[in-house]
Amino acid sequence: LDSMQNNDQLLTLTGNPMVSDNCMETPLLVFEDQLMSNGECGVTVMNREFTATDQSGNSKACTQTILFRQPTIEDVLLPPLSTTIECDDLQQWDEEGNPHPDMTGYPMVQTALGVYSLKTDVCNLAASYFDNPGANTCESGYKILRVWSVFDWCDPTTNLIHNQQIRVGDFTPPM
């Protein structure tokens, strides 16, 4: 949230006040933010005080209250249920020798400021995975069932389990 404080680029997201003056077309508009945190899992309140000043030095202030909540499980975007990788495309492996999540997809978090990968923790959300032993499907192919666990440290009752089937093999006919 520190990057959001006093950041005028976020006005497109949070809004600008409508300002008018009887003698000046566009009065000078400045703002200052104050953050009030309600703990790691609580809502953070940002009070944004706008001050408009005209050419004669007359000014008027107003306050906008912006609430920031922690992301929740409902904000998580899951990797595809099924992923197919050609043998010759497999270039990254995890510590167990299975296809790396950089190739198969990580859970992501959708926020007002963009989408973030749960490759690393995002606020109170974290993800990990376990790969069940692979099953051979043909001479050069195999399948893995990857089980993702997504944790919300602020609301442990909403943790999420997601199964992802990964197929690796030769699926392209000869030319």
PDB file of C-alpha atoms in Angstrom:
ATOM      1  CA  LEU A   1       0.000   0.000   0.000  1.00  0.00           C
ATOM      2  CA  ASP A   2       2.958   2.325   0.420  1.00  0.00           C
ATOM      3  CA  SER A   3       3.255   2.584  -3.369  1.00  0.00           C
ATOM      4  CA  MET A   4      -0.362   3.760  -3.502  1.00  0.00           C
ATOM      5  CA  GLN A   5       0.025   6.519  -0.950  1.00  0.00           C
ATOM      6  CA  ASN A   6       0.274   9.994  -2.543  1.00  0.00           C
ATOM      7  CA  ASN A   7       0.449   8.403  -6.007  1.00  0.00           C
ATOM      8  CA  ASP A   8      -1.370  10.589  -8.542  1.00  0.00           C
ATOM      9  CA  GLN A   9      -1.324   7.816 -11.164  1.00  0.00           C
ATOM     10  CA  LEU A  10      -3.953   5.976  -9.109  1.00  0.00           C
ATOM     11  CA  LEU A  11      -6.479   8.777  -9.455  1.00  0.00           C
ATOM     12  CA  THR A  12      -7.797   7.056 -12.576  1.00  0.00           C
ATOM     13  CA  LEU A  13      -8.723   4.138 -10.326  1.00  0.00           C
ATOM     14  CA  THR A  14      -9.891   5.979  -7.210  1.00  0.00           C
ATOM     15  CA  GLY A  15     -11.356   9.078  -8.864  1.00  0.00           C
ATOM     16  CA  ASN A  16     -10.859  12.855  -8.932  1.00  0.00           C
ATOM     17  CA  PRO A  17     -13.173  15.382  -7.304  1.00  0.00           C
ATOM     18  CA  MET A  18     -15.119  17.725  -9.580  1.00  0.00           C
ATOM     19  CA  VAL A  19     -13.700  21.226  -8.992  1.00  0.00           C
ATOM     20  CA  SER A  20     -15.017  24.532 -10.297  1.00  0.00           C
ATOM     21  CA  ASP A  21     -14.434  28.208  -9.547  1.00  0.00           C
ATOM     22  CA  ASN A  22     -16.320  31.351 -10.553  1.00  0.00           C
ATOM     23  CA  CYS A  23     -13.172  33.166 -11.806  1.00  0.00           C
ATOM     24  CA  MET A  24     -10.716  30.424 -12.704  1.00  0.00           C
ATOM     25  CA  GLU A  25     -11.306  27.607 -15.176  1.00  0.00           C
ATOM     26  CA  THR A  26      -9.139  25.007 -13.414  1.00  0.00           C
ATOM     27  CA  PRO A  27      -8.146  25.670  -9.798  1.00  0.00           C
ATOM     28  CA  LEU A  28      -4.964  24.036  -8.502  1.00  0.00           C
ATOM     29  CA  LEU A  29      -5.784  20.613  -7.020  1.00  0.00           C
ATOM     30  CA  VAL A  30      -3.430  18.796  -4.645  1.00  0.00           C
ATOM     31  CA  PHE A  31      -3.961  15.838  -2.337  1.00  0.00           C
ATOM     32  CA  GLU A  32      -2.346  14.118   0.617  1.00  0.00           C
ATOM     33  CA  ASP A  33      -3.008  10.595   1.857  1.00  0.00           C
ATOM     34  CA  GLN A  34      -3.026   9.176   5.365  1.00  0.00           C
ATOM     35  CA  LEU A  35      -3.030   5.395   5.859  1.00  0.00           C
ATOM     36  CA  MET A  36      -4.561   3.681   8.859  1.00  0.00           C
ATOM     37  CA  SER A  37      -3.868  -0.041   9.093  1.00  0.00           C
ATOM     38  CA  ASN A  38      -6.203  -2.349  10.997  1.00  0.00           C
ATOM     39  CA  GLY A  39      -3.742  -5.201  11.392  1.00  0.00           C
ATOM     40  CA  GLU A  40      -2.406  -7.742   8.948  1.00  0.00           C
ATOM     41  CA  CYS A  41      -5.836  -9.131   8.076  1.00  0.00           C
ATOM     42  CA  GLY A  42      -7.977  -6.055   8.598  1.00  0.00           C
ATOM     43  CA  VAL A  43      -9.174  -3.425   6.166  1.00  0.00           C
ATOM     44  CA  THR A  44      -6.706  -0.595   5.577  1.00  0.00           C
ATOM     45  CA  VAL A  45      -8.256   2.859   5.381  1.00  0.00           C
ATOM     46  CA  MET A  46      -6.715   5.626   3.292  1.00  0.00           C
ATOM     47  CA  ASN A  47      -8.089   9.095   3.851  1.00  0.00           C
ATOM     48  CA  ARG A  48      -7.230  11.223   0.838  1.00  0.00           C
ATOM     49  CA  GLU A  49      -7.616  14.947   1.461  1.00  0.00           C
ATOM     50  CA  PHE A  50      -7.981  17.007  -1.700  1.00  0.00           C
ATOM     51  CA  THR A  51      -7.423  20.768  -1.548  1.00  0.00           C
ATOM     52  CA  ALA A  52      -8.461  23.055  -4.407  1.00  0.00           C
ATOM     53  CA  THR A  53      -6.985  26.576  -4.499  1.00  0.00           C
ATOM     54  CA  ASP A  54      -7.926  29.371  -6.886  1.00  0.00           C
ATOM     55  CA  GLN A  55      -5.758  32.236  -8.183  1.00  0.00           C
ATOM     56  CA  SER A  56      -6.827  34.464  -5.269  1.00  0.00           C
ATOM     57  CA  GLY A  57      -5.635  31.937  -2.680  1.00  0.00           C
ATOM     58  CA  ASN A  58      -9.126  30.793  -1.715  1.00  0.00           C
ATOM     59  CA  SER A  59      -9.156  27.092  -0.948  1.00  0.00           C
ATOM     60  CA  LYS A  60     -11.562  24.332  -0.122  1.00  0.00           C
ATOM     61  CA  ALA A  61     -10.780  20.797   1.077  1.00  0.00           C
ATOM     62  CA  CYS A  62     -12.670  17.537   0.922  1.00  0.00           C
ATOM     63  CA  THR A  63     -11.782  14.022   2.072  1.00  0.00           C
ATOM     64  CA  GLN A  64     -12.185  10.779   0.165  1.00  0.00           C
ATOM     65  CA  THR A  65     -12.133   7.548   2.171  1.00  0.00           C
ATOM     66  CA  ILE A  66     -10.699   4.549   0.317  1.00  0.00           C
ATOM     67  CA  LEU A  67     -10.884   1.051   1.813  1.00  0.00           C
ATOM     68  CA  PHE A  68      -8.371  -1.657   0.915  1.00  0.00           C
ATOM     69  CA  ARG A  69      -9.181  -5.240   1.821  1.00  0.00           C
ATOM     70  CA  GLN A  70      -6.812  -8.174   1.723  1.00  0.00           C
ATOM     71  CA  PRO A  71      -7.229 -10.473  -1.272  1.00  0.00           C
ATOM     72  CA  THR A  72      -9.348 -13.554  -0.626  1.00  0.00           C
ATOM     73  CA  ILE A  73      -9.690 -17.021  -2.139  1.00  0.00           C
ATOM     74  CA  GLU A  74     -12.445 -15.590  -4.387  1.00  0.00           C
ATOM     75  CA  ASP A  75      -9.752 -13.430  -6.043  1.00  0.00           C
ATOM     76  CA  VAL A  76      -7.636 -16.457  -7.030  1.00  0.00           C
ATOM     77  CA  LEU A  77      -7.392 -17.478 -10.680  1.00  0.00           C
ATOM     78  CA  LEU A  78      -6.462 -21.144 -10.983  1.00  0.00           C
ATOM     79  CA  PRO A  79      -4.115 -22.747 -13.520  1.00  0.00           C
ATOM     80  CA  PRO A  80      -5.785 -24.849 -16.228  1.00  0.00           C
ATOM     81  CA  LEU A  81      -7.335 -28.155 -15.155  1.00  0.00           C
ATOM     82  CA  SER A  82      -5.443 -29.931 -17.914  1.00  0.00           C
ATOM     83  CA  THR A  83      -2.122 -29.013 -19.515  1.00  0.00           C
ATOM     84  CA  THR A  84      -0.437 -30.803 -22.404  1.00  0.00           C
ATOM     85  CA  ILE A  85       3.287 -30.443 -23.031  1.00  0.00           C
ATOM     86  CA  GLU A  86       5.120 -31.852 -26.035  1.00  0.00           C
ATOM     87  CA  CYS A  87       8.247 -33.827 -25.074  1.00  0.00           C
ATOM     88  CA  ASP A  88      10.498 -31.472 -27.013  1.00  0.00           C
ATOM     89  CA  ASP A  89       8.894 -28.385 -25.401  1.00  0.00           C
ATOM     90  CA  LEU A  90       9.634 -29.530 -21.842  1.00  0.00           C
ATOM     91  CA  GLN A  91      12.520 -27.291 -20.801  1.00  0.00           C
ATOM     92  CA  GLN A  92      11.997 -26.622 -17.086  1.00  0.00           C
ATOM     93  CA  TRP A  93      11.698 -29.185 -14.300  1.00  0.00           C
ATOM     94  CA  ASP A  94      11.040 -28.830 -10.600  1.00  0.00           C
ATOM     95  CA  GLU A  95      13.136 -30.452  -7.846  1.00  0.00           C
ATOM     96  CA  GLU A  96      11.278 -33.757  -8.324  1.00  0.00           C
ATOM     97  CA  GLY A  97      11.970 -33.880 -12.080  1.00  0.00           C
ATOM     98  CA  ASN A  98       8.394 -32.980 -13.038  1.00  0.00           C
ATOM     99  CA  PRO A  99       7.319 -30.128 -15.337  1.00  0.00           C
ATOM    100  CA  HIS A 100       7.946 -26.824 -13.560  1.00  0.00           C
ATOM    101  CA  PRO A 101       4.912 -24.628 -12.773  1.00  0.00           C
ATOM    102  CA  ASP A 102       6.487 -21.934 -14.964  1.00  0.00           C
ATOM    103  CA  MET A 103       5.391 -24.230 -17.831  1.00  0.00           C
ATOM    104  CA  THR A 104       2.082 -25.506 -16.424  1.00  0.00           C
ATOM    105  CA  GLY A 105       0.817 -22.400 -14.657  1.00  0.00           C
ATOM    106  CA  TYR A 106       0.643 -20.991 -11.147  1.00  0.00           C
ATOM    107  CA  PRO A 107      -2.442 -19.821  -9.288  1.00  0.00           C
ATOM    108  CA  MET A 108      -2.787 -16.043  -9.731  1.00  0.00           C
ATOM    109  CA  VAL A 109      -4.465 -13.284  -7.722  1.00  0.00           C
ATOM    110  CA  GLN A 110      -6.673 -10.671  -9.407  1.00  0.00           C
ATOM    111  CA  THR A 111      -6.502  -7.271  -7.675  1.00  0.00           C
ATOM    112  CA  ALA A 112      -7.601  -3.769  -8.592  1.00  0.00           C
ATOM    113  CA  LEU A 113      -4.007  -3.034  -9.624  1.00  0.00           C
ATOM    114  CA  GLY A 114      -3.435  -6.136 -11.741  1.00  0.00           C
ATOM    115  CA  VAL A 115      -2.856  -9.882 -11.691  1.00  0.00           C
ATOM    116  CA  TYR A 116      -0.072 -11.327  -9.521  1.00  0.00           C
ATOM    117  CA  SER A 117       1.392 -14.819  -9.502  1.00  0.00           C
ATOM    118  CA  LEU A 118       1.293 -16.918  -6.355  1.00  0.00           C
ATOM    119  CA  LYS A 119       4.788 -18.108  -7.267  1.00  0.00           C
ATOM    120  CA  THR A 120       5.573 -16.018  -4.186  1.00  0.00           C
ATOM    121  CA  ASP A 121       3.161 -15.028  -1.431  1.00  0.00           C
ATOM    122  CA  VAL A 122       0.805 -12.143  -2.197  1.00  0.00           C
ATOM    123  CA  CYS A 123      -0.267 -10.460   1.034  1.00  0.00           C
ATOM    124  CA  ASN A 124      -2.109 -13.157   2.982  1.00  0.00           C
ATOM    125  CA  LEU A 125      -2.327 -15.689   0.126  1.00  0.00           C
ATOM    126  CA  ALA A 126       0.181 -18.436  -0.616  1.00  0.00           C
ATOM    127  CA  ALA A 127       0.229 -21.529  -2.836  1.00  0.00           C
ATOM    128  CA  SER A 128       2.095 -24.806  -2.866  1.00  0.00           C
ATOM    129  CA  TYR A 129       1.749 -28.018  -4.826  1.00  0.00           C
ATOM    130  CA  PHE A 130       2.358 -31.739  -4.589  1.00  0.00           C
ATOM    131  CA  ASP A 131       2.802 -34.022  -7.596  1.00  0.00           C
ATOM    132  CA  ASN A 132       1.433 -37.544  -7.325  1.00  0.00           C
ATOM    133  CA  PRO A 133       3.665 -40.199  -8.897  1.00  0.00           C
ATOM    134  CA  GLY A 134       3.437 -40.102 -12.695  1.00  0.00           C
ATOM    135  CA  ALA A 135       1.640 -42.718 -14.749  1.00  0.00           C
ATOM    136  CA  ASN A 136       3.203 -43.841 -18.017  1.00  0.00           C
ATOM    137  CA  THR A 137       0.757 -43.474 -20.905  1.00  0.00           C
ATOM    138  CA  CYS A 138       2.941 -44.668 -23.787  1.00  0.00           C
ATOM    139  CA  GLU A 139       6.574 -45.221 -24.666  1.00  0.00           C
ATOM    140  CA  SER A 140       7.562 -41.556 -24.317  1.00  0.00           C
ATOM    141  CA  GLY A 141       4.635 -40.078 -22.420  1.00  0.00           C
ATOM    142  CA  TYR A 142       3.299 -39.784 -18.916  1.00  0.00           C
ATOM    143  CA  LYS A 143       0.646 -38.031 -16.839  1.00  0.00           C
ATOM    144  CA  ILE A 144       0.993 -36.320 -13.469  1.00  0.00           C
ATOM    145  CA  LEU A 145      -1.750 -35.232 -11.115  1.00  0.00           C
ATOM    146  CA  ARG A 146      -0.597 -31.975  -9.523  1.00  0.00           C
ATOM    147  CA  VAL A 147      -2.522 -30.935  -6.419  1.00  0.00           C
ATOM    148  CA  TRP A 148      -2.393 -27.207  -5.649  1.00  0.00           C
ATOM    149  CA  SER A 149      -3.162 -25.891  -2.166  1.00  0.00           C
ATOM    150  CA  VAL A 150      -3.963 -22.193  -1.881  1.00  0.00           C
ATOM    151  CA  PHE A 151      -3.892 -20.795   1.654  1.00  0.00           C
ATOM    152  CA  ASP A 152      -5.554 -17.681   3.000  1.00  0.00           C
ATOM    153  CA  TRP A 153      -3.733 -16.984   6.253  1.00  0.00           C
ATOM    154  CA  CYS A 154      -6.426 -14.469   7.242  1.00  0.00           C
ATOM    155  CA  ASP A 155      -9.321 -16.892   6.744  1.00  0.00           C
ATOM    156  CA  PRO A 156      -8.157 -20.511   7.119  1.00  0.00           C
ATOM    157  CA  THR A 157     -11.716 -21.791   6.618  1.00  0.00           C
ATOM    158  CA  THR A 158     -11.536 -20.883   2.909  1.00  0.00           C
ATOM    159  CA  ASN A 159      -8.349 -22.681   1.850  1.00  0.00           C
ATOM    160  CA  LEU A 160      -8.582 -24.152  -1.644  1.00  0.00           C
ATOM    161  CA  ILE A 161      -7.468 -27.445  -3.244  1.00  0.00           C
ATOM    162  CA  HIS A 162      -7.149 -27.583  -7.061  1.00  0.00           C
ATOM    163  CA  ASN A 163      -6.267 -30.656  -9.148  1.00  0.00           C
ATOM    164  CA  GLN A 164      -4.305 -30.124 -12.347  1.00  0.00           C
ATOM    165  CA  GLN A 165      -3.659 -32.933 -14.826  1.00  0.00           C
ATOM    166  CA  ILE A 166      -0.368 -32.601 -16.711  1.00  0.00           C
ATOM    167  CA  ARG A 167       0.231 -34.693 -19.830  1.00  0.00           C
ATOM    168  CA  VAL A 168       3.712 -34.964 -21.290  1.00  0.00           C
ATOM    169  CA  GLY A 169       4.299 -36.830 -24.520  1.00  0.00           C
ATOM    170  CA  ASP A 170       4.716 -36.894 -28.253  1.00  0.00           C
ATOM    171  CA  PHE A 171       1.408 -35.610 -29.670  1.00  0.00           C
ATOM    172  CA  THR A 172       2.670 -34.394 -33.061  1.00  0.00           C
ATOM    173  CA  PRO A 173       2.677 -36.783 -36.023  1.00  0.00           C
ATOM    174  CA  PRO A 174       5.785 -37.066 -38.179  1.00  0.00           C
ATOM    175  CA  MET A 175       6.087 -34.696 -41.139  1.00  0.00           C
TER     176      MET A 175
END
